[in-house]
mmCIF file of C-alpha atoms and ligand atoms in Angstrom:
data_model
loop_
_atom_site.group_PDB
_atom_site.id
_atom_site.type_symbol
_atom_site.label_atom_id
_atom_site.label_comp_id
_atom_site.label_asym_id
_atom_site.label_seq_id
_atom_site.Cartn_x
_atom_site.Cartn_y
_atom_site.Cartn_z
ATOM 1 C CA MET E 1 -27.908 -7.906 13.276
ATOM 2 C CA ALA E 2 -24.340 -7.969 13.342
ATOM 3 C CA ILE E 3 -22.339 -11.407 13.788
ATOM 4 C CA ASP E 4 -19.324 -10.056 14.780
ATOM 5 C CA SER E 5 -17.081 -6.739 15.924
ATOM 6 C CA GLN E 6 -13.871 -5.972 15.365
ATOM 7 C CA THR E 7 -11.797 -2.370 16.447
ATOM 8 C CA ILE E 8 -9.511 -1.774 13.530
ATOM 9 C CA LEU E 9 -6.974 0.822 13.820
ATOM 10 C CA ILE E 10 -5.525 2.050 10.576
ATOM 11 C CA THR E 11 -2.229 4.185 10.705
ATOM 12 C CA GLY E 12 -1.924 7.054 8.087
ATOM 13 C CA ALA E 13 -5.498 6.817 7.816
ATOM 14 C CA GLY E 14 -5.421 10.473 6.466
ATOM 15 C CA GLY E 15 -3.495 9.216 3.709
ATOM 16 C CA TRP E 16 -5.041 8.124 0.348
ATOM 17 C CA LEU E 17 -5.535 4.395 0.809
ATOM 18 C CA GLY E 18 -6.342 4.653 4.652
ATOM 19 C CA SER E 19 -8.727 7.180 4.546
ATOM 20 C CA LEU E 20 -10.748 4.694 1.162
ATOM 21 C CA LEU E 21 -9.733 1.216 3.390
ATOM 22 C CA PRO E 22 -12.818 1.857 6.007
ATOM 23 C CA GLY E 23 -15.430 1.910 3.679
ATOM 24 C CA LYS E 24 -13.980 -1.435 1.572
ATOM 25 C CA LEU E 25 -13.934 -3.108 5.333
ATOM 26 C CA VAL E 26 -17.603 -1.951 5.167
ATOM 27 C CA GLU E 27 -18.350 -3.047 1.891
ATOM 28 C CA LEU E 28 -17.035 -6.693 2.105
ATOM 29 C CA GLU E 29 -18.054 -7.615 5.170
ATOM 30 C CA PRO E 30 -21.607 -5.604 6.017
ATOM 31 C CA GLU E 31 -22.287 -8.524 8.323
ATOM 32 C CA THR E 32 -19.627 -7.008 10.926
ATOM 33 C CA SER E 33 -19.827 -4.325 12.931
ATOM 34 C CA PHE E 34 -16.422 -2.107 12.895
ATOM 35 C CA LYS E 35 -14.955 0.546 15.359
ATOM 36 C CA PHE E 36 -12.372 2.290 13.542
ATOM 37 C CA VAL E 37 -9.726 4.281 15.147
ATOM 38 C CA LEU E 38 -7.478 6.448 12.719
ATOM 39 C CA ALA E 39 -4.390 7.851 13.527
ATOM 40 C CA ASP E 40 -2.702 10.435 11.110
ATOM 41 C CA ILE E 41 0.497 13.112 11.863
ATOM 42 C CA VAL E 42 -2.903 15.017 10.191
ATOM 43 C CA GLU E 43 -6.082 14.621 11.463
ATOM 44 C CA PRO E 44 -8.270 12.637 10.078
ATOM 45 C CA LYS E 45 -11.478 13.007 8.382
ATOM 46 C CA ILE E 46 -14.281 10.343 9.291
ATOM 47 C CA PRO E 47 -14.809 8.473 5.520
ATOM 48 C CA SER E 48 -18.595 9.731 4.111
ATOM 49 C CA SER E 49 -18.850 5.886 2.982
ATOM 50 C CA LEU E 50 -19.345 4.855 6.850
ATOM 51 C CA LYS E 51 -21.849 7.448 7.105
ATOM 52 C CA GLY E 52 -25.480 5.598 7.166
ATOM 53 C CA THR E 53 -23.865 1.650 8.242
ATOM 54 C CA LYS E 54 -23.550 0.396 12.053
ATOM 55 C CA SER E 55 -19.868 1.629 12.485
ATOM 56 C CA GLU E 56 -18.565 3.533 14.459
ATOM 57 C CA CYS E 57 -15.330 5.805 14.241
ATOM 58 C CA ILE E 58 -12.885 8.110 15.657
ATOM 59 C CA THR E 59 -9.829 10.021 14.592
ATOM 60 C CA ILE E 60 -6.811 10.717 16.287
ATOM 61 C CA LYS E 61 -4.105 13.077 15.005
ATOM 62 C CA ALA E 62 -0.573 11.370 16.701
ATOM 63 C CA ASP E 63 2.894 12.132 14.992
ATOM 64 C CA LEU E 64 3.676 8.448 15.424
ATOM 65 C CA SER E 65 7.298 9.003 15.701
ATOM 66 C CA ASP E 66 6.727 10.555 18.849
ATOM 67 C CA ASP E 67 6.630 7.344 21.346
ATOM 68 C CA SER E 68 4.681 9.362 23.874
ATOM 69 C CA ASN E 69 1.714 8.978 21.366
ATOM 70 C CA MET E 70 1.315 5.319 20.927
ATOM 71 C CA GLN E 71 -0.569 4.762 23.649
ATOM 72 C CA ALA E 72 -3.583 6.726 22.691
ATOM 73 C CA LEU E 73 -3.520 4.174 20.166
ATOM 74 C CA PHE E 74 -4.703 1.221 21.864
ATOM 75 C CA THR E 75 -6.807 3.098 25.030
ATOM 76 C CA THR E 76 -9.694 4.525 23.198
ATOM 77 C CA LYS E 77 -13.456 3.448 24.089
ATOM 78 C CA TYR E 78 -13.210 0.854 21.898
ATOM 79 C CA GLY E 79 -10.669 -0.687 23.521
ATOM 80 C CA LYS E 80 -7.503 -2.483 22.454
ATOM 81 C CA PRO E 81 -7.538 -2.956 18.221
ATOM 82 C CA ASP E 82 -8.028 -6.818 17.227
ATOM 83 C CA VAL E 83 -6.315 -5.343 14.124
ATOM 84 C CA ILE E 84 -3.800 -3.139 13.329
ATOM 85 C CA TYR E 85 -2.950 -1.746 9.466
ATOM 86 C CA SER E 86 -0.008 -0.012 9.233
ATOM 87 C CA MET E 87 0.194 2.330 6.756
ATOM 88 C CA HIS E 88 1.552 5.798 7.830
ATOM 89 C CA GLY E 89 5.118 6.707 6.345
ATOM 90 C CA ILE E 90 7.099 9.014 4.246
ATOM 91 C CA MET E 91 7.035 7.771 1.085
ATOM 92 C CA SER E 92 9.791 6.892 -1.378
ATOM 93 C CA LEU E 93 11.039 10.218 -2.523
ATOM 94 C CA GLY E 94 10.575 12.286 0.921
ATOM 95 C CA SER E 95 12.516 9.314 2.486
ATOM 96 C CA GLU E 96 15.688 9.979 0.244
ATOM 97 C CA GLU E 97 15.581 13.758 0.594
ATOM 98 C CA ASN E 98 15.224 13.260 4.585
ATOM 99 C CA TRP E 99 17.051 10.208 5.415
ATOM 100 C CA ASP E 100 16.699 10.635 9.202
ATOM 101 C CA LEU E 101 12.900 11.524 9.129
ATOM 102 C CA GLY E 102 12.204 8.673 6.546
ATOM 103 C CA MET E 103 14.419 6.278 9.525
ATOM 104 C CA ARG E 104 11.988 7.525 12.141
ATOM 105 C CA VAL E 105 8.986 7.176 10.765
ATOM 106 C CA ASN E 106 8.885 4.306 8.407
ATOM 107 C CA VAL E 107 11.177 2.286 10.916
ATOM 108 C CA ASP E 108 11.522 3.301 14.668
ATOM 109 C CA SER E 109 7.702 4.382 14.898
ATOM 110 C CA THR E 110 6.953 0.894 12.942
ATOM 111 C CA ARG E 111 8.762 -1.047 15.417
ATOM 112 C CA ALA E 112 7.536 0.814 18.279
ATOM 113 C CA LEU E 113 3.802 0.226 16.872
ATOM 114 C CA LEU E 114 5.165 -3.456 17.093
ATOM 115 C CA GLU E 115 6.040 -3.140 20.883
ATOM 116 C CA LYS E 116 3.008 -1.570 21.722
ATOM 117 C CA ALA E 117 1.067 -4.351 20.251
ATOM 118 C CA ARG E 118 3.163 -7.070 21.625
ATOM 119 C CA HIS E 119 2.192 -6.450 25.036
ATOM 120 C CA GLN E 120 -1.398 -6.272 24.285
ATOM 121 C CA LYS E 121 -4.085 -9.381 23.568
ATOM 122 C CA THR E 122 -6.817 -9.003 21.624
ATOM 123 C CA LYS E 123 -10.204 -9.484 23.547
ATOM 124 C CA GLN E 124 -10.153 -12.949 22.614
ATOM 125 C CA ASP E 125 -6.922 -13.182 24.364
ATOM 126 C CA LYS E 126 -5.135 -13.844 20.832
ATOM 127 C CA PRO E 127 -1.945 -11.810 19.344
ATOM 128 C CA ILE E 128 -3.353 -8.670 17.394
ATOM 129 C CA THR E 129 -3.662 -8.698 13.841
ATOM 130 C CA PHE E 130 -0.316 -6.585 12.563
ATOM 131 C CA ILE E 131 -0.363 -5.963 8.420
ATOM 132 C CA PHE E 132 2.020 -3.314 7.532
ATOM 133 C CA THR E 133 2.006 -2.167 3.856
ATOM 134 C CA SER E 134 5.398 -2.581 1.919
ATOM 135 C CA SER E 135 6.390 -2.038 -1.571
ATOM 136 C CA VAL E 136 8.078 -3.309 -4.571
ATOM 137 C CA ALA E 137 11.019 -0.552 -3.657
ATOM 138 C CA THR E 138 12.061 -3.644 -1.375
ATOM 139 C CA TYR E 139 13.939 -5.246 -4.441
ATOM 140 C CA GLY E 140 16.800 -3.760 -7.059
ATOM 141 C CA GLY E 141 20.017 -5.200 -8.346
ATOM 142 C CA GLN E 142 19.880 -7.926 -10.570
ATOM 143 C CA LEU E 143 16.849 -9.078 -10.628
ATOM 144 C CA PRO E 144 14.836 -11.914 -12.713
ATOM 145 C CA ASP E 145 12.383 -11.341 -15.335
ATOM 146 C CA GLU E 146 9.791 -12.905 -12.810
ATOM 147 C CA VAL E 147 10.820 -12.191 -9.578
ATOM 148 C CA LEU E 148 9.031 -15.530 -7.147
ATOM 149 C CA PRO E 149 8.655 -15.331 -3.396
ATOM 150 C CA SER E 150 12.268 -16.664 -3.495
ATOM 151 C CA THR E 151 13.484 -13.566 -4.717
ATOM 152 C CA SER E 152 16.322 -11.833 -2.428
ATOM 153 C CA CYS E 153 15.115 -8.227 -1.699
ATOM 154 C CA THR E 154 18.297 -6.068 -2.208
ATOM 155 C CA PRO E 155 16.094 -2.303 -2.406
ATOM 156 C CA GLU E 156 18.448 0.353 -3.300
ATOM 157 C CA GLY E 157 17.073 3.352 -1.889
ATOM 158 C CA ALA E 158 16.181 4.575 1.670
ATOM 159 C CA TYR E 159 12.441 3.729 1.394
ATOM 160 C CA GLY E 160 12.953 0.343 -0.015
ATOM 161 C CA THR E 161 15.387 -0.523 2.926
ATOM 162 C CA GLU E 162 12.653 0.845 5.597
ATOM 163 C CA LYS E 163 10.043 -1.045 4.247
ATOM 164 C CA LEU E 164 12.156 -3.865 4.294
ATOM 165 C CA ILE E 165 13.340 -4.200 7.876
ATOM 166 C CA CYS E 166 10.125 -3.549 8.587
ATOM 167 C CA GLU E 167 8.934 -6.594 6.845
ATOM 168 C CA TYR E 168 11.456 -8.569 9.055
ATOM 169 C CA TYR E 169 9.824 -7.718 11.918
ATOM 170 C CA VAL E 170 6.893 -8.517 11.072
ATOM 171 C CA THR E 171 7.910 -11.559 10.457
ATOM 172 C CA GLU E 172 10.046 -12.045 13.627
ATOM 173 C CA TYR E 173 7.068 -10.541 15.718
ATOM 174 C CA THR E 174 4.987 -13.183 14.186
ATOM 175 C CA ARG E 175 7.540 -16.279 14.715
ATOM 176 C CA LYS E 176 7.775 -14.839 18.875
ATOM 177 C CA GLY E 177 4.298 -14.883 18.594
ATOM 178 C CA PHE E 178 3.903 -11.360 19.624
ATOM 179 C CA VAL E 179 1.784 -10.316 17.002
ATOM 180 C CA ASN E 180 -0.677 -12.320 14.097
ATOM 181 C CA GLY E 181 0.911 -10.509 11.033
ATOM 182 C CA ILE E 182 1.577 -10.163 7.479
ATOM 183 C CA SER E 183 3.414 -7.646 5.430
ATOM 184 C CA ILE E 184 1.762 -7.012 1.986
ATOM 185 C CA LYS E 185 4.261 -5.743 -0.613
ATOM 186 C CA LEU E 186 1.860 -3.297 -2.780
ATOM 187 C CA PRO E 187 2.167 -2.939 -6.235
ATOM 188 C CA THR E 188 2.104 0.698 -7.749
ATOM 189 C CA ILE E 189 -1.599 1.509 -6.725
ATOM 190 C CA VAL E 190 -2.990 4.031 -9.925
ATOM 191 C CA PRO E 191 -4.082 6.455 -10.786
ATOM 192 C CA ARG E 192 -3.967 8.162 -7.853
ATOM 193 C CA PRO E 193 -5.880 11.619 -7.324
ATOM 194 C CA GLY E 194 -5.036 14.675 -6.181
ATOM 195 C CA PRO E 195 -2.098 16.483 -6.467
ATOM 196 C CA PRO E 196 0.967 14.545 -7.244
ATOM 197 C CA SER E 197 2.657 12.348 -4.066
ATOM 198 C CA ARG E 198 6.126 12.140 -2.930
ATOM 199 C CA ALA E 199 6.664 9.039 -4.572
ATOM 200 C CA THR E 200 9.043 8.582 -7.804
ATOM 201 C CA SER E 201 6.175 6.667 -9.391
ATOM 202 C CA ALA E 202 3.804 9.483 -9.006
ATOM 203 C CA PHE E 203 4.210 10.508 -12.876
ATOM 204 C CA VAL E 204 2.609 7.022 -13.425
ATOM 205 C CA SER E 205 -0.716 8.388 -12.102
ATOM 206 C CA GLY E 206 0.209 12.086 -13.460
ATOM 207 C CA ILE E 207 0.036 11.381 -16.947
ATOM 208 C CA VAL E 208 -3.156 9.780 -16.530
ATOM 209 C CA ARG E 209 -4.751 11.955 -13.971
ATOM 210 C CA GLU E 210 -3.645 15.733 -15.475
ATOM 211 C CA PRO E 211 -4.868 14.752 -18.933
ATOM 212 C CA LEU E 212 -8.339 13.201 -18.220
ATOM 213 C CA ALA E 213 -9.124 16.982 -16.500
ATOM 214 C CA GLY E 214 -7.567 18.720 -19.974
ATOM 215 C CA GLN E 215 -4.307 19.565 -18.147
ATOM 216 C CA GLU E 216 -0.434 18.915 -19.355
ATOM 217 C CA ALA E 217 1.938 16.666 -17.738
ATOM 218 C CA ILE E 218 4.987 15.842 -17.560
ATOM 219 C CA CYS E 219 6.411 12.496 -18.555
ATOM 220 C CA PRO E 220 10.290 12.209 -16.712
ATOM 221 C CA ILE E 221 10.399 8.883 -19.018
ATOM 222 C CA GLY E 222 11.864 9.158 -22.765
ATOM 223 C CA SER E 223 11.988 12.227 -25.313
ATOM 224 C CA GLY E 224 8.604 11.767 -27.351
ATOM 225 C CA LEU E 225 6.090 9.327 -28.166
ATOM 226 C CA GLU E 226 8.581 7.470 -30.252
ATOM 227 C CA ASP E 227 11.189 7.014 -27.822
ATOM 228 C CA ALA E 228 11.625 3.516 -27.262
ATOM 229 C CA ILE E 229 12.658 3.608 -23.887
ATOM 230 C CA LEU E 230 8.128 4.118 -23.149
ATOM 231 C CA GLN E 231 8.203 0.417 -24.294
ATOM 232 C CA GLN E 232 11.331 -0.940 -22.113
ATOM 233 C CA THR E 233 10.246 1.117 -18.856
ATOM 234 C CA GLY E 234 7.805 -0.938 -17.430
ATOM 235 C CA VAL E 235 5.807 -0.913 -13.742
ATOM 236 C CA TRP E 236 3.561 -3.452 -11.899
ATOM 237 C CA VAL E 237 0.393 -2.031 -11.361
ATOM 238 C CA ALA E 238 -2.850 -2.557 -9.538
ATOM 239 C CA LYS E 239 -5.870 -0.852 -9.348
ATOM 240 C CA PRO E 240 -7.018 1.296 -6.035
ATOM 241 C CA SER E 241 -10.381 -0.969 -5.399
ATOM 242 C CA THR E 242 -8.530 -4.609 -5.701
ATOM 243 C CA THR E 243 -5.507 -3.748 -3.863
ATOM 244 C CA LEU E 244 -8.239 -2.563 -1.014
ATOM 245 C CA ALA E 245 -9.998 -5.391 -1.368
ATOM 246 C CA ASN E 246 -6.336 -7.742 -1.157
ATOM 247 C CA PHE E 247 -6.528 -5.128 2.492
ATOM 248 C CA VAL E 248 -9.545 -6.921 3.822
ATOM 249 C CA LYS E 249 -8.065 -10.359 2.238
ATOM 250 C CA ALA E 250 -5.188 -10.148 4.379
ATOM 251 C CA LYS E 251 -7.380 -9.523 7.285
ATOM 252 C CA GLN E 252 -9.165 -12.892 6.444
ATOM 253 C CA LEU E 253 -6.452 -14.656 5.583
ATOM 254 C CA LEU E 254 -4.592 -14.212 8.788
ATOM 255 C CA SER E 255 -8.425 -15.424 10.839
ATOM 256 C CA ASN E 256 -8.386 -18.365 8.926
ATOM 257 C CA THR E 257 -6.121 -21.002 10.731
ATOM 258 C CA ASP E 258 -6.387 -23.393 8.122
ATOM 259 C CA LEU E 259 -5.798 -20.749 5.218
ATOM 260 C CA SER E 260 -2.611 -19.382 6.991
ATOM 261 C CA LYS E 261 -1.140 -22.153 6.991
ATOM 262 C CA ASN E 262 -0.063 -21.874 3.411
ATOM 263 C CA ILE E 263 2.143 -18.802 4.374
ATOM 264 C CA LEU E 264 5.857 -19.969 3.769
ATOM 265 C CA PRO E 265 6.965 -20.437 7.338
ATOM 266 C CA TRP E 266 10.033 -18.522 6.646
ATOM 267 C CA SER E 267 8.461 -15.484 5.686
ATOM 268 C CA ARG E 268 5.377 -13.171 6.277
ATOM 269 C CA SER E 269 6.077 -10.901 3.241
ATOM 270 C CA VAL E 270 3.349 -11.121 0.338
ATOM 271 C CA GLN E 271 3.906 -9.778 -3.116
ATOM 272 C CA LEU E 272 0.132 -8.666 -3.843
ATOM 273 C CA PRO E 273 -0.961 -9.354 -7.355
ATOM 274 C CA GLY E 274 -0.495 -6.693 -10.168
ATOM 275 C CA PHE E 275 0.072 -6.415 -13.266
ATOM 276 C CA THR E 276 3.163 -4.865 -15.896
ATOM 277 C CA VAL E 277 2.268 -2.065 -17.638
ATOM 278 C CA SER E 278 5.051 -0.148 -20.356
ATOM 279 C CA VAL E 279 4.937 3.739 -20.255
ATOM 280 C CA HIS E 280 3.685 3.218 -23.609
ATOM 281 C CA ASP E 281 0.728 0.533 -22.695
ATOM 282 C CA ILE E 282 0.235 3.561 -20.106
ATOM 283 C CA ILE E 283 -0.843 5.872 -22.982
ATOM 284 C CA GLN E 284 -1.834 3.990 -25.359
ATOM 285 C CA ALA E 285 -4.547 3.128 -22.323
ATOM 286 C CA LEU E 286 -5.246 6.891 -22.047
ATOM 287 C CA ARG E 287 -5.646 7.376 -26.019
ATOM 288 C CA ASN E 288 -8.252 4.484 -25.965
ATOM 289 C CA VAL E 289 -9.837 5.994 -23.217
ATOM 290 C CA LYS E 290 -9.871 10.010 -23.925
ATOM 291 C CA GLY E 291 -8.558 10.180 -27.635
ATOM 292 C CA ASP E 292 -5.355 11.943 -29.297
ATOM 293 C CA ASP E 293 -6.230 15.215 -27.648
ATOM 294 C CA ALA E 294 -5.510 14.110 -24.206
ATOM 295 C CA VAL E 295 -2.251 12.323 -25.574
ATOM 296 C CA ALA E 296 -1.048 15.396 -26.874
ATOM 297 C CA LEU E 297 -1.393 17.062 -23.073
ATOM 298 C CA ILE E 298 1.781 14.980 -22.072
ATOM 299 C CA LYS E 299 5.100 16.643 -21.938
ATOM 300 C CA PHE E 300 8.490 15.012 -22.077
ATOM 301 C CA GLU E 301 11.254 16.023 -19.792
ATOM 302 C CA HIS E 302 13.573 12.932 -19.409
ATOM 303 C CA ASP E 303 14.829 12.684 -15.811
ATOM 304 C CA GLU E 304 17.880 10.135 -15.627
ATOM 305 C CA THR E 305 17.047 9.674 -12.165
ATOM 306 C CA CYS E 306 13.972 9.024 -12.273
ATOM 307 C CA LYS E 307 14.499 6.344 -14.654
ATOM 308 C CA ARG E 308 17.084 4.927 -13.061
ATOM 309 C CA ILE E 309 15.422 4.794 -10.091
ATOM 310 C CA VAL E 310 12.146 3.162 -11.716
ATOM 311 C CA SER E 311 14.146 0.741 -13.681
ATOM 312 C CA SER E 312 16.084 -0.810 -10.844
ATOM 313 C CA TRP E 313 12.134 -2.092 -9.765
ATOM 314 C CA PRO E 314 11.066 -5.172 -11.010
ATOM 315 C CA ARG E 315 8.805 -5.317 -13.977
ATOM 316 C CA ALA E 316 7.079 -8.806 -13.424
ATOM 317 C CA PHE E 317 5.936 -10.962 -10.186
ATOM 318 C CA ASP E 318 5.021 -14.328 -10.505
ATOM 319 C CA ASN E 319 1.289 -13.893 -9.203
ATOM 320 C CA SER E 320 0.619 -17.323 -8.386
ATOM 321 C CA TYR E 321 1.402 -17.646 -4.597
ATOM 322 C CA ALA E 322 -0.399 -14.589 -3.812
ATOM 323 C CA LEU E 323 -3.312 -15.837 -5.559
ATOM 324 C CA SER E 324 -3.253 -19.526 -3.937
ATOM 325 C CA LEU E 325 -3.477 -17.210 -0.365
ATOM 326 C CA GLY E 326 -6.542 -16.130 -1.852
ATOM 327 C CA PHE E 327 -5.641 -12.428 -3.065
ATOM 328 C CA ILE E 328 -6.996 -11.326 -6.243
ATOM 329 C CA VAL E 329 -5.896 -9.215 -9.437
ATOM 330 C CA ASP E 330 -7.126 -7.015 -12.015
ATOM 331 C CA GLN E 331 -9.026 -8.882 -15.003
ATOM 332 C CA ASP E 332 -9.157 -5.276 -16.935
ATOM 333 C CA GLY E 333 -6.013 -3.761 -17.834
ATOM 334 C CA PHE E 334 -4.763 -0.421 -17.405
ATOM 335 C CA GLU E 335 -8.046 1.090 -19.071
ATOM 336 C CA GLY E 336 -10.078 -0.738 -16.087
ATOM 337 C CA ALA E 337 -8.134 1.263 -14.358
ATOM 338 C CA ILE E 338 -8.131 4.368 -16.074
ATOM 339 C CA LYS E 339 -12.385 3.974 -16.166
ATOM 340 C CA GLU E 340 -12.586 3.312 -12.124
ATOM 341 C CA TYR E 341 -10.637 6.497 -11.431
ATOM 342 C CA ARG E 342 -13.081 8.744 -14.143
ATOM 343 C CA ALA E 343 -16.066 6.542 -12.040
ATOM 344 C CA ASN E 344 -14.799 8.073 -9.005
ATOM 345 C CA HIS E 345 -13.441 11.171 -9.543
ATOM 346 C CA MET E 346 -14.277 12.735 -12.299
HETATM 347 N N1 NAD G 401 -0.056 4.225 -3.000
HETATM 348 C C1 NAD G 401 0.892 3.064 -3.457
HETATM 349 O O1 NAD G 401 0.825 3.143 -4.619
HETATM 350 C C2 NAD G 401 1.949 2.310 -2.582
HETATM 351 C C3 NAD G 401 2.572 1.595 -3.338
HETATM 352 C C4 NAD G 401 2.744 0.728 -2.659
HETATM 353 C C5 NAD G 401 3.233 0.819 -1.008
HETATM 354 N N2 NAD G 401 2.345 1.839 -0.444
HETATM 355 C C6 NAD G 401 2.553 2.076 1.086
HETATM 356 O O2 NAD G 401 0.827 1.766 1.375
HETATM 357 C C7 NAD G 401 1.319 2.777 2.411
HETATM 358 C C8 NAD G 401 -0.161 3.749 2.220
HETATM 359 O O3 NAD G 401 0.023 4.731 1.162
HETATM 360 P P1 NAD G 401 -0.603 6.090 0.437
HETATM 361 O O4 NAD G 401 -0.588 6.217 -1.278
HETATM 362 O O5 NAD G 401 -1.973 6.033 1.125
HETATM 363 O O6 NAD G 401 0.224 6.875 1.638
HETATM 364 P P2 NAD G 401 -0.104 8.549 1.879
HETATM 365 O O7 NAD G 401 0.971 8.683 1.640
HETATM 366 O O8 NAD G 401 -1.289 9.006 1.144
HETATM 367 O O9 NAD G 401 -0.416 8.257 3.034
HETATM 368 C C9 NAD G 401 0.287 8.320 4.056
HETATM 369 C C10 NAD G 401 0.272 8.755 5.602
HETATM 370 O O10 NAD G 401 1.254 8.564 6.457
HETATM 371 C C11 NAD G 401 0.955 9.970 7.287
HETATM 372 N N3 NAD G 401 2.432 10.329 7.975
HETATM 373 C C12 NAD G 401 3.298 10.336 7.622
HETATM 374 N N4 NAD G 401 4.324 10.867 8.899
HETATM 375 C C13 NAD G 401 3.169 10.427 9.997
HETATM 376 C C14 NAD G 401 4.187 10.227 11.701
HETATM 377 N N5 NAD G 401 5.177 10.577 11.822
HETATM 378 N N6 NAD G 401 2.884 9.731 12.606
HETATM 379 C C15 NAD G 401 1.828 9.493 11.863
HETATM 380 N N7 NAD G 401 1.282 9.588 10.523
HETATM 381 C C16 NAD G 401 2.265 9.665 9.511
HETATM 382 C C17 NAD G 401 1.205 10.854 6.203
HETATM 383 O O11 NAD G 401 0.308 11.935 7.057
HETATM 384 C C18 NAD G 401 0.098 10.243 5.052
HETATM 385 O O12 NAD G 401 -1.197 10.453 5.641
HETATM 386 C C19 NAD G 401 2.129 3.490 2.827
HETATM 387 O O13 NAD G 401 2.621 3.211 4.022
HETATM 388 C C20 NAD G 401 2.967 3.040 1.620
HETATM 389 O O14 NAD G 401 4.399 3.045 1.848
HETATM 390 C C21 NAD G 401 1.810 2.752 -1.090
#
């Protein structure tokens, strides 16, 4: 029997992680009766993972950069949301190429969503829980070997700047008691299924996903397998299943008054745990799982812009703060990520 009922609004629910999140919430909190409001500029599909569960779901097709569409998210038959996962957005290449669109969608609509949430309360008359998905792209410039929660964010691109502006909003709206918020800074989540995304990091998935399917992939870093740059270029990554579990942990953290006291008082931004892989490590993991023939499908076309952007990202973070808040970290490295992809998508 359900002991709890929660209305969960997910924006960007037609996207990759947004479409997987309802299933993960139901899996990890089977006792909760969820009512999902799934919103996206592209009509979201009702996740098949909800079939046969007691959870309910409605979908809303809405361009959230148009303020007039916001109201509908808060006036569904399920009432006001208890929790908002703010996940819609224009990814890194997209927001660099169309700066105005990136600002409108990534910044202005997030502020508008926060404003709407500010003037509502949950059924228990509490501020709405607001979970914003941010990114390691908020970092840049000169970084220490291991980034700490105290390391300044100095982004070097539109996407990172937009995410950082929203992190400040979330901290400020929480300080004022308008929402109960957190920004979770995601590692690069890999491997991503489907066609390549409009993200600079898309190649990290591509050089695994395409060879697994017997197709050629372009690696924009390095001139060949022996190039030392493959060892030097590192990316901070996590598996989808672990990251989605951390989305659920973020909600649980904010609902636990004792645990949430451990969030540093001056920032509501938390870097989610991950691990560093070099491009060399990724290729080696592919070799271990699928063999030399798969690796031979990787072709090298060095792109200096991609290299510059990837090199501006931090290579490693201190996970200890996030772990102390209850978040979890992958235990099985990049091979584990490839095996999870194979199990779910092949
Ligand atoms: N996937 C990653 O590796 C990663 C890493 C760091 C941060 N993030 C963040 O996590 C969130 C989810 O990532 P994802 O990989 O699922 O992204 P995604 O690109 O698959 O999904 C984003 C969704 O936002 C929607 N959207 C875009 N403009 C919109 C608008 N005007 N109104 C309504 N919806 C709109 C898109 O249609 C898309 O479905 C994003 O905010 C992203 O920035 C992801």
